[in-house]
Short mmCIF file of C-alpha atoms and ligand atoms in Angstrom, two decimals:
data_model
loop_
_atom_site.label_atom_id
_atom_site.label_comp_id
_atom_site.label_asym_id
_atom_site.label_seq_id
_atom_site.Cartn_x
_atom_site.Cartn_y
_atom_site.Cartn_z
CA MET A 1 15.19 -5.13 -23.21
CA SER A 2 13.52 -5.58 -19.82
CA SER A 3 14.46 -8.64 -17.76
CA PHE A 4 10.90 -9.92 -18.00
CA ALA A 5 11.03 -9.77 -21.80
CA GLU A 6 13.77 -12.44 -21.65
CA TRP A 7 11.09 -14.81 -20.40
CA GLY A 8 8.71 -13.85 -23.17
CA LEU A 9 6.63 -11.45 -21.09
CA ARG A 10 5.20 -8.20 -22.33
CA GLN A 11 6.56 -4.87 -21.19
CA VAL A 12 4.12 -3.05 -18.89
CA ILE A 13 3.58 0.68 -18.77
CA ASN A 14 1.97 1.40 -15.43
CA ALA A 15 -0.23 4.50 -15.38
CA SER A 16 -2.47 3.18 -12.63
CA GLY A 17 -0.55 3.59 -9.35
CA LYS A 18 0.83 1.06 -6.90
CA MET A 19 -0.77 -2.17 -8.04
CA THR A 20 0.24 -5.48 -6.52
CA ALA A 21 -1.10 -7.12 -9.70
CA LEU A 22 1.57 -5.23 -11.69
CA GLY A 23 4.37 -5.94 -9.22
CA ALA A 24 3.71 -3.07 -6.78
CA THR A 25 6.79 -0.85 -7.23
CA ALA A 26 9.56 -0.45 -9.81
CA VAL A 27 12.30 0.73 -7.48
CA ALA A 28 14.82 3.56 -7.96
CA PRO A 29 18.30 2.60 -9.25
CA GLU A 30 19.84 3.15 -5.78
CA VAL A 31 17.33 0.71 -4.29
CA ALA A 32 17.98 -1.85 -7.03
CA GLU A 33 21.70 -1.59 -6.34
CA ALA A 34 21.14 -2.15 -2.61
CA LEU A 35 19.02 -5.20 -3.41
CA ALA A 36 21.76 -6.63 -5.64
CA ARG A 37 24.55 -5.96 -3.13
CA GLY A 38 22.52 -7.31 -0.21
CA ALA A 39 21.75 -10.49 -2.13
CA GLN A 40 25.44 -11.17 -2.76
CA GLU A 41 26.69 -10.89 0.84
CA TYR A 42 26.30 -12.67 4.20
CA VAL A 43 25.28 -10.88 7.38
CA VAL A 44 24.32 -11.94 10.93
CA MET A 45 20.55 -11.79 10.44
CA ASP A 46 19.80 -10.92 14.09
CA GLU A 47 22.20 -7.98 13.85
CA LEU A 48 20.62 -6.87 10.56
CA LEU A 49 17.10 -7.07 12.03
CA ALA A 50 18.22 -5.02 15.05
CA ALA A 51 20.01 -2.39 12.95
CA ALA A 52 17.07 -2.13 10.55
CA GLY A 53 14.68 -1.86 13.49
CA ALA A 54 16.70 1.02 14.96
CA ARG A 55 16.77 2.82 11.58
CA ILE A 56 13.02 2.38 11.06
CA ALA A 57 12.31 3.48 14.63
CA ARG A 58 14.22 6.70 13.90
CA ALA A 59 12.15 7.29 10.74
CA THR A 60 8.84 6.71 12.51
CA GLY A 61 9.47 8.18 15.95
CA ALA A 62 8.57 4.80 17.49
CA GLU A 63 10.38 3.15 20.42
CA ALA A 64 11.27 0.17 18.24
CA ALA A 65 10.57 -1.47 14.90
CA VAL A 66 11.03 -4.74 13.01
CA PRO A 67 11.07 -5.32 9.24
CA THR A 68 8.59 -7.67 7.54
CA ILE A 69 8.12 -8.97 4.00
CA GLY A 70 5.00 -6.82 3.62
CA ALA A 71 2.12 -5.20 5.45
CA ALA A 72 -0.02 -8.35 5.21
CA ALA A 73 2.72 -10.30 7.01
CA GLY A 74 2.89 -7.38 9.44
CA ILE A 75 -0.79 -7.84 10.36
CA ALA A 76 -0.28 -11.58 11.01
CA ILE A 77 2.92 -11.05 13.01
CA ALA A 78 1.49 -8.14 15.05
CA THR A 79 -1.57 -10.26 15.87
CA ALA A 80 0.69 -13.18 16.86
CA ALA A 81 2.64 -10.85 19.17
CA CYS A 82 -0.58 -9.67 20.84
CA VAL A 83 -1.78 -13.28 21.31
CA ALA A 84 1.40 -15.22 22.17
CA GLY A 85 3.59 -12.39 23.46
CA ALA A 86 7.14 -13.55 24.15
CA ASP A 87 6.17 -17.03 25.42
CA PRO A 88 8.16 -19.53 23.33
CA ALA A 89 5.63 -22.36 23.76
CA ALA A 90 2.74 -20.10 22.75
CA ILE A 91 4.74 -18.78 19.79
CA GLU A 92 5.39 -22.31 18.52
CA ALA A 93 1.74 -23.34 18.95
CA LEU A 94 0.28 -20.58 16.76
CA PRO A 95 -2.05 -20.23 14.96
CA ASP A 96 -3.54 -22.34 17.78
CA SER A 97 -3.85 -19.79 20.61
CA LEU A 98 -3.90 -22.52 23.33
CA GLY A 99 -6.86 -20.84 25.03
CA ARG A 100 -5.10 -17.49 25.44
CA PRO A 101 -7.13 -14.32 24.76
CA ASN A 102 -7.06 -14.02 20.98
CA GLU A 103 -10.01 -11.87 19.90
CA VAL A 104 -9.09 -8.90 17.71
CA VAL A 105 -11.82 -6.26 17.66
CA LEU A 106 -12.07 -4.17 14.51
CA PRO A 107 -14.69 -1.70 13.25
CA LYS A 108 -16.87 -3.58 10.74
CA GLY A 109 -16.17 -0.94 8.08
CA HIS A 110 -12.45 -1.70 8.45
CA SER A 111 -12.86 -5.37 7.60
CA VAL A 112 -11.45 -4.75 4.12
CA HIS A 113 -10.12 -6.84 1.26
CA PHE A 114 -6.84 -5.29 0.06
CA GLY A 115 -6.16 -8.19 -2.33
CA ALA A 116 -6.87 -10.63 0.52
CA PRO A 117 -9.00 -10.09 3.65
CA VAL A 118 -7.38 -8.37 6.68
CA THR A 119 -9.40 -10.79 8.84
CA GLN A 120 -7.54 -13.71 7.25
CA MET A 121 -4.18 -12.17 8.19
CA ILE A 122 -5.50 -11.77 11.76
CA ARG A 123 -6.47 -15.48 11.78
CA LEU A 124 -3.07 -16.44 10.37
CA GLY A 125 -1.53 -14.85 13.47
CA GLY A 126 -3.76 -16.89 15.77
CA GLY A 127 -6.36 -14.14 16.24
CA ARG A 128 -10.12 -14.40 16.01
CA PRO A 129 -11.55 -11.31 14.29
CA VAL A 130 -14.54 -9.74 16.03
CA GLU A 131 -16.25 -7.11 13.89
CA ALA A 132 -17.76 -4.33 15.99
CA GLY A 133 -20.83 -2.38 14.87
CA HIS A 134 -22.18 -2.22 11.33
CA ALA A 135 -20.79 -1.73 7.83
CA ASN A 136 -21.68 1.99 7.85
CA LEU A 137 -21.84 2.80 11.58
CA VAL A 138 -19.37 1.89 14.31
CA THR A 139 -19.45 3.91 17.53
CA ALA A 140 -17.14 3.86 20.56
CA ASP A 141 -19.95 1.99 22.35
CA HIS A 142 -19.95 -0.73 19.68
CA VAL A 143 -16.21 -1.20 20.24
CA GLU A 144 -16.51 -1.12 24.05
CA GLY A 145 -19.29 -3.70 23.87
CA ALA A 146 -17.14 -6.06 21.79
CA ILE A 147 -14.26 -6.03 24.29
CA SER A 148 -14.06 -8.81 26.88
CA ASP A 149 -11.44 -10.79 28.77
CA ARG A 150 -11.00 -12.70 25.47
CA THR A 151 -9.71 -9.55 23.71
CA ALA A 152 -6.06 -9.52 22.61
CA ALA A 153 -6.01 -6.34 20.51
CA LEU A 154 -8.00 -3.59 18.81
CA PHE A 155 -7.37 -3.20 15.09
CA TYR A 156 -7.80 -0.09 12.93
CA CYS A 157 -7.35 0.03 9.15
CA LYS A 158 -6.25 3.44 7.83
CA SER A 159 -6.90 3.05 4.12
CA HIS A 160 -8.95 4.24 1.18
CA HIS A 161 -10.32 0.66 1.14
CA ALA A 162 -12.05 1.23 4.51
CA VAL A 163 -15.43 2.92 4.98
CA GLN A 164 -14.53 6.56 5.63
CA LYS A 165 -17.75 7.82 7.25
CA GLY A 166 -19.53 6.75 10.41
CA MET A 167 -16.48 4.93 11.82
CA VAL A 168 -15.11 5.39 15.36
CA ALA A 169 -12.10 7.77 15.22
CA LEU A 170 -8.62 6.37 15.82
CA GLU A 171 -8.21 8.81 18.74
CA GLU A 172 -11.26 7.26 20.41
CA LEU A 173 -10.06 3.72 19.71
CA ILE A 174 -6.68 4.52 21.27
CA ALA A 175 -8.39 6.03 24.32
CA ILE A 176 -10.53 2.88 24.68
CA GLY A 177 -7.45 0.66 24.33
CA ARG A 178 -5.64 2.62 27.05
CA ARG A 179 -8.61 2.48 29.40
CA ARG A 180 -9.14 -1.27 28.91
CA GLY A 181 -5.46 -2.21 28.77
CA VAL A 182 -5.67 -3.59 25.20
CA PRO A 183 -3.04 -2.79 22.55
CA VAL A 184 -4.17 -0.87 19.45
CA VAL A 185 -2.77 -2.10 16.11
CA VAL A 186 -3.02 0.22 13.08
CA ASP A 187 -2.74 -1.03 9.49
CA ALA A 188 -1.29 2.03 7.72
CA ALA A 189 0.01 -0.02 4.76
CA ALA A 190 -0.13 2.64 2.04
CA GLU A 191 0.01 5.78 4.20
CA GLU A 192 2.61 8.45 3.42
CA ASP A 193 3.01 9.85 6.95
CA LEU A 194 5.32 7.49 8.87
CA ARG A 195 5.03 9.31 12.23
CA ARG A 196 1.39 10.27 12.57
CA TYR A 197 -0.17 7.16 14.17
CA ILE A 198 2.77 6.52 16.50
CA GLY A 199 2.45 10.19 17.47
CA MET A 200 -1.24 9.63 18.26
CA GLY A 201 -0.32 6.83 20.67
CA ALA A 202 -1.00 3.64 18.67
CA ASP A 203 0.82 0.62 20.16
CA LEU A 204 1.82 -1.02 16.85
CA VAL A 205 1.69 0.51 13.36
CA ILE A 206 2.17 -1.49 10.16
CA TYR A 207 3.48 -0.14 6.84
CA SER A 208 4.14 -1.63 3.43
CA GLY A 209 7.64 -0.92 2.06
CA GLY A 210 6.46 -1.29 -1.53
CA LYS A 211 3.77 1.39 -1.47
CA ALA A 212 4.31 5.06 -0.45
CA ILE A 213 7.95 4.47 0.51
CA GLY A 214 8.82 3.09 -2.93
CA GLY A 215 10.81 0.13 -1.65
CA PRO A 216 10.89 -3.48 -2.80
CA THR A 217 8.43 -6.11 -1.53
CA SER A 218 8.87 -5.46 2.20
CA GLY A 219 7.29 -3.71 5.14
CA PHE A 220 7.64 -3.10 8.85
CA ILE A 221 5.94 -2.94 12.22
CA CYS A 222 6.85 -0.09 14.57
CA GLY A 223 5.67 0.80 18.04
CA ARG A 224 5.97 -0.10 21.73
CA ARG A 225 9.29 -1.72 22.64
CA ASP A 226 7.86 -4.81 24.40
CA LEU A 227 5.34 -5.53 21.63
CA VAL A 228 7.91 -5.04 18.85
CA ALA A 229 10.26 -7.44 20.69
CA ALA A 230 7.39 -9.95 20.75
CA CYS A 231 6.85 -9.35 16.99
CA ALA A 232 10.52 -10.13 16.28
CA MET A 233 10.23 -13.37 18.30
CA GLN A 234 7.47 -14.60 15.96
CA TYR A 235 10.20 -15.24 13.34
CA ALA A 236 10.81 -18.45 15.33
CA GLY A 237 7.13 -19.29 14.76
CA ILE A 238 4.54 -18.35 12.14
CA GLY A 239 6.83 -15.52 10.98
CA ARG A 240 9.12 -18.13 9.45
CA ALA A 241 6.55 -18.67 6.69
CA MET A 242 6.81 -14.97 5.86
CA LYS A 243 10.53 -14.48 6.26
CA VAL A 244 12.00 -11.12 5.28
CA SER A 245 15.22 -11.49 3.28
CA LYS A 246 18.46 -9.61 3.84
CA GLU A 247 18.23 -8.09 0.37
CA ALA A 248 14.66 -6.90 0.99
CA ILE A 249 15.84 -5.19 4.19
CA ALA A 250 18.77 -3.58 2.34
CA GLY A 251 16.36 -2.30 -0.33
CA LEU A 252 13.84 -1.09 2.25
CA LEU A 253 16.43 0.89 4.23
CA THR A 254 17.78 2.51 1.05
CA ALA A 255 14.23 3.39 -0.04
CA LEU A 256 13.64 4.89 3.40
CA ASP A 257 16.74 7.11 3.03
CA LEU A 258 15.49 8.34 -0.37
CA TYR A 259 11.95 8.81 0.97
CA GLU A 260 13.17 11.06 3.78
CA LYS A 261 15.22 13.16 1.35
CA ARG A 262 12.56 13.43 -1.34
CA ASP A 263 11.28 16.77 -2.60
CA ALA A 264 7.62 15.84 -2.93
CA ALA A 265 6.55 19.30 -4.07
CA ALA A 266 9.08 19.38 -6.92
CA ALA A 267 8.10 15.88 -8.06
CA ALA A 268 4.40 16.79 -8.00
CA ARG A 269 5.12 19.91 -10.06
CA ARG A 270 7.07 17.93 -12.66
CA ASP A 271 4.37 15.26 -12.86
CA ARG A 272 1.68 17.89 -13.23
CA GLU A 273 3.50 19.49 -16.17
CA ARG A 274 3.80 16.09 -17.88
CA MET A 275 0.08 15.44 -17.43
CA GLU A 276 -0.81 18.92 -18.71
CA TRP A 277 1.20 18.22 -21.85
CA LEU A 278 -0.51 14.83 -22.26
CA ALA A 279 -4.02 16.24 -21.70
CA GLY A 280 -3.32 18.97 -24.28
CA GLU A 281 -2.25 16.40 -26.89
CA LEU A 282 -5.15 14.01 -26.13
CA ASN A 283 -7.59 16.89 -26.60
CA ARG A 284 -6.52 17.10 -30.26
CA ILE A 285 -7.85 13.57 -30.84
CA PRO A 286 -11.51 13.61 -31.97
CA GLY A 287 -13.79 11.82 -29.48
CA LEU A 288 -11.69 12.52 -26.39
CA ARG A 289 -11.90 15.25 -23.78
CA ALA A 290 -8.95 15.46 -21.40
CA ARG A 291 -8.03 17.61 -18.43
CA VAL A 292 -5.78 17.47 -15.39
CA ILE A 293 -7.47 16.92 -12.04
CA GLN A 294 -6.18 16.70 -8.50
CA ASP A 295 -6.43 13.52 -6.41
CA GLU A 296 -9.89 12.94 -4.89
CA ALA A 297 -8.36 12.66 -1.40
CA GLY A 298 -6.70 16.08 -1.85
CA ARG A 299 -3.13 14.74 -2.10
CA GLU A 300 -0.61 16.54 -4.33
CA ILE A 301 -1.22 14.15 -7.23
CA TYR A 302 -2.38 15.50 -10.58
CA ARG A 303 -3.68 12.95 -13.06
CA ALA A 304 -4.75 13.28 -16.68
CA SER A 305 -8.44 12.48 -16.79
CA VAL A 306 -9.66 11.37 -20.22
CA GLU A 307 -13.35 11.25 -21.07
CA VAL A 308 -14.27 9.03 -24.00
CA LEU A 309 -17.14 10.86 -25.71
CA PRO A 310 -20.12 9.11 -27.35
CA GLY A 311 -18.81 10.04 -30.83
CA ALA A 312 -15.43 8.37 -30.29
CA GLY A 313 -16.45 5.10 -31.97
CA ILE A 314 -15.30 3.15 -28.94
CA THR A 315 -16.30 2.98 -25.27
CA ALA A 316 -13.92 3.77 -22.43
CA ALA A 317 -14.02 0.11 -21.35
CA GLU A 318 -13.08 -1.05 -24.90
CA LEU A 319 -10.23 1.47 -25.01
CA VAL A 320 -8.93 0.18 -21.66
CA ARG A 321 -9.05 -3.42 -22.92
CA LYS A 322 -7.14 -2.54 -26.10
CA LEU A 323 -4.52 -0.65 -24.08
CA GLU A 324 -4.07 -3.61 -21.72
CA ASP A 325 -3.98 -6.17 -24.55
CA GLY A 326 -1.21 -4.39 -26.47
CA ASP A 327 2.54 -4.79 -26.24
CA PRO A 328 3.64 -2.82 -24.31
CA ALA A 329 0.61 -3.40 -22.10
CA ILE A 330 -0.69 -0.06 -20.83
CA TYR A 331 -2.58 -0.06 -17.52
CA THR A 332 -4.61 3.03 -16.63
CA ARG A 333 -6.53 3.97 -13.48
CA ASN A 334 -10.10 2.91 -14.03
CA HIS A 335 -12.23 3.54 -10.97
CA ARG A 336 -14.39 6.05 -12.89
CA LEU A 337 -14.71 3.85 -15.95
CA ASN A 338 -18.48 3.57 -15.37
CA LEU A 339 -18.61 7.32 -16.17
CA GLY A 340 -16.60 6.82 -19.35
CA ILE A 341 -13.48 8.29 -17.75
CA ILE A 342 -9.94 6.88 -17.72
CA SER A 343 -7.17 8.39 -15.57
CA ILE A 344 -3.42 8.44 -16.16
CA ASP A 345 -1.37 8.45 -12.96
CA PRO A 346 2.04 10.06 -13.60
CA ARG A 347 3.84 8.69 -10.52
CA PRO A 348 4.74 5.21 -11.78
CA LEU A 349 5.45 6.41 -15.36
CA ARG A 350 9.05 6.38 -16.57
CA PRO A 351 10.19 9.55 -18.39
CA GLY A 352 8.77 9.59 -21.91
CA GLN A 353 6.18 6.86 -21.36
CA GLU A 354 3.41 9.45 -21.62
CA GLU A 355 4.45 9.78 -25.28
CA ILE A 356 4.01 6.02 -25.83
CA ILE A 357 0.56 6.19 -24.22
CA LEU A 358 -0.43 9.11 -26.46
CA ALA A 359 0.76 7.30 -29.59
CA ARG A 360 -1.11 4.11 -28.69
CA VAL A 361 -4.37 5.93 -27.86
CA ARG A 362 -4.12 7.84 -31.14
CA GLU A 363 -3.51 4.59 -33.03
CA ILE A 364 -6.49 2.82 -31.41
CA LEU A 365 -8.89 5.69 -32.14
CA GLU A 366 -7.68 5.94 -35.75
CA GLU A 367 -8.23 2.17 -36.18
CA VAL A 368 -11.82 2.28 -34.95
CA ARG A 369 -12.64 5.26 -37.15
CA ALA A 370 -11.08 3.71 -40.26
C1 PLP B 1 -1.65 -3.19 0.43
C2 PLP B 1 -2.28 -3.34 1.75
C3 PLP B 1 -1.91 -4.38 2.61
C4 PLP B 1 -0.89 -5.41 2.22
O1 PLP B 1 0.37 -4.85 2.00
P1 PLP B 1 1.55 -5.75 1.39
O2 PLP B 1 2.79 -4.95 1.68
O3 PLP B 1 1.26 -5.90 -0.06
O4 PLP B 1 1.54 -7.05 2.10
C5 PLP B 1 -2.53 -4.44 3.83
N1 PLP B 1 -3.46 -3.55 4.21
C6 PLP B 1 -3.86 -2.56 3.41
C7 PLP B 1 -4.89 -1.60 3.87
C8 PLP B 1 -3.28 -2.41 2.15
O5 PLP B 1 -3.67 -1.41 1.33
#
């Protein structure tokens, strides 16, 4: 029995991906063990933060790093560091910036809602978001024009949530930041490559520990030594309201070890075989047409894509609702639902759960035909 079942909650089979609404990540046993051990011991927190920072810096190629309780907290803390720096009075006054430069310039197409608005996290850190350009067009000139002596940072959101076309390139933004003496902060929350943006010269880069890395609710900021030191100092200010726990840090570091050792190609191959089996079985159900397709962004992810045909006796949206309403609740990936297509993402599925999904889909379609 799952621990959540003890409180009367339904078991969830997650075939949708990393969803905060489903609890983000179910961690590996090694990570769970690190969480449990970390929770049961004392440690000098400053020493833990420093050791974790050094470990994360090594993983990212950055000069320094500091753990956070998530990427959203990372945006607020990084903003606070750019506004208040290491000045204790300024740190304690935030989110009031006491008249210090606090504008954070971001391309308008990067002003995303990831579950909450990035601009709100910027405000939480004492920043005032300034959106440069237009929703579908932001040039280097738009960004240059938005910079003034009120500017504290430039912000770039590397995410599938952001507008992908017509946006100023990160390379250009970094060049502008260098020229104007303004730090560049990159939100790379869900990105898989931990070294890329530091390698490009970004001043601070923010990651979520619970997304690509597969850690617990956690995250980190890595980058320039002086700015990371200022980030760490915010834990005596607004950072206190988003405190990262010792157990979260223990889990994050263990997840990072596993992430560095992972064999992504072997995992993708295994997942693909599971989805090919599932698609083959689903194709035997009248009214469905299934096949395996690669991730739209070209990543090594192969999902089962299930088209609910007009003769199925049920629409794709109705099938999704029945799957979600059951016990176990089955959550699929539904961004092509308007085309009558449901996707099964193998990455968050436990071994054998594809068989439960198949059985439930078969049962629902038999019910509606009866
Ligand atoms: C998920 C996400 C966040 C927030 O990350 P948490 O670790 O859940 O706080 C921030 N920015 C982007 C682009 C995201 O996708």
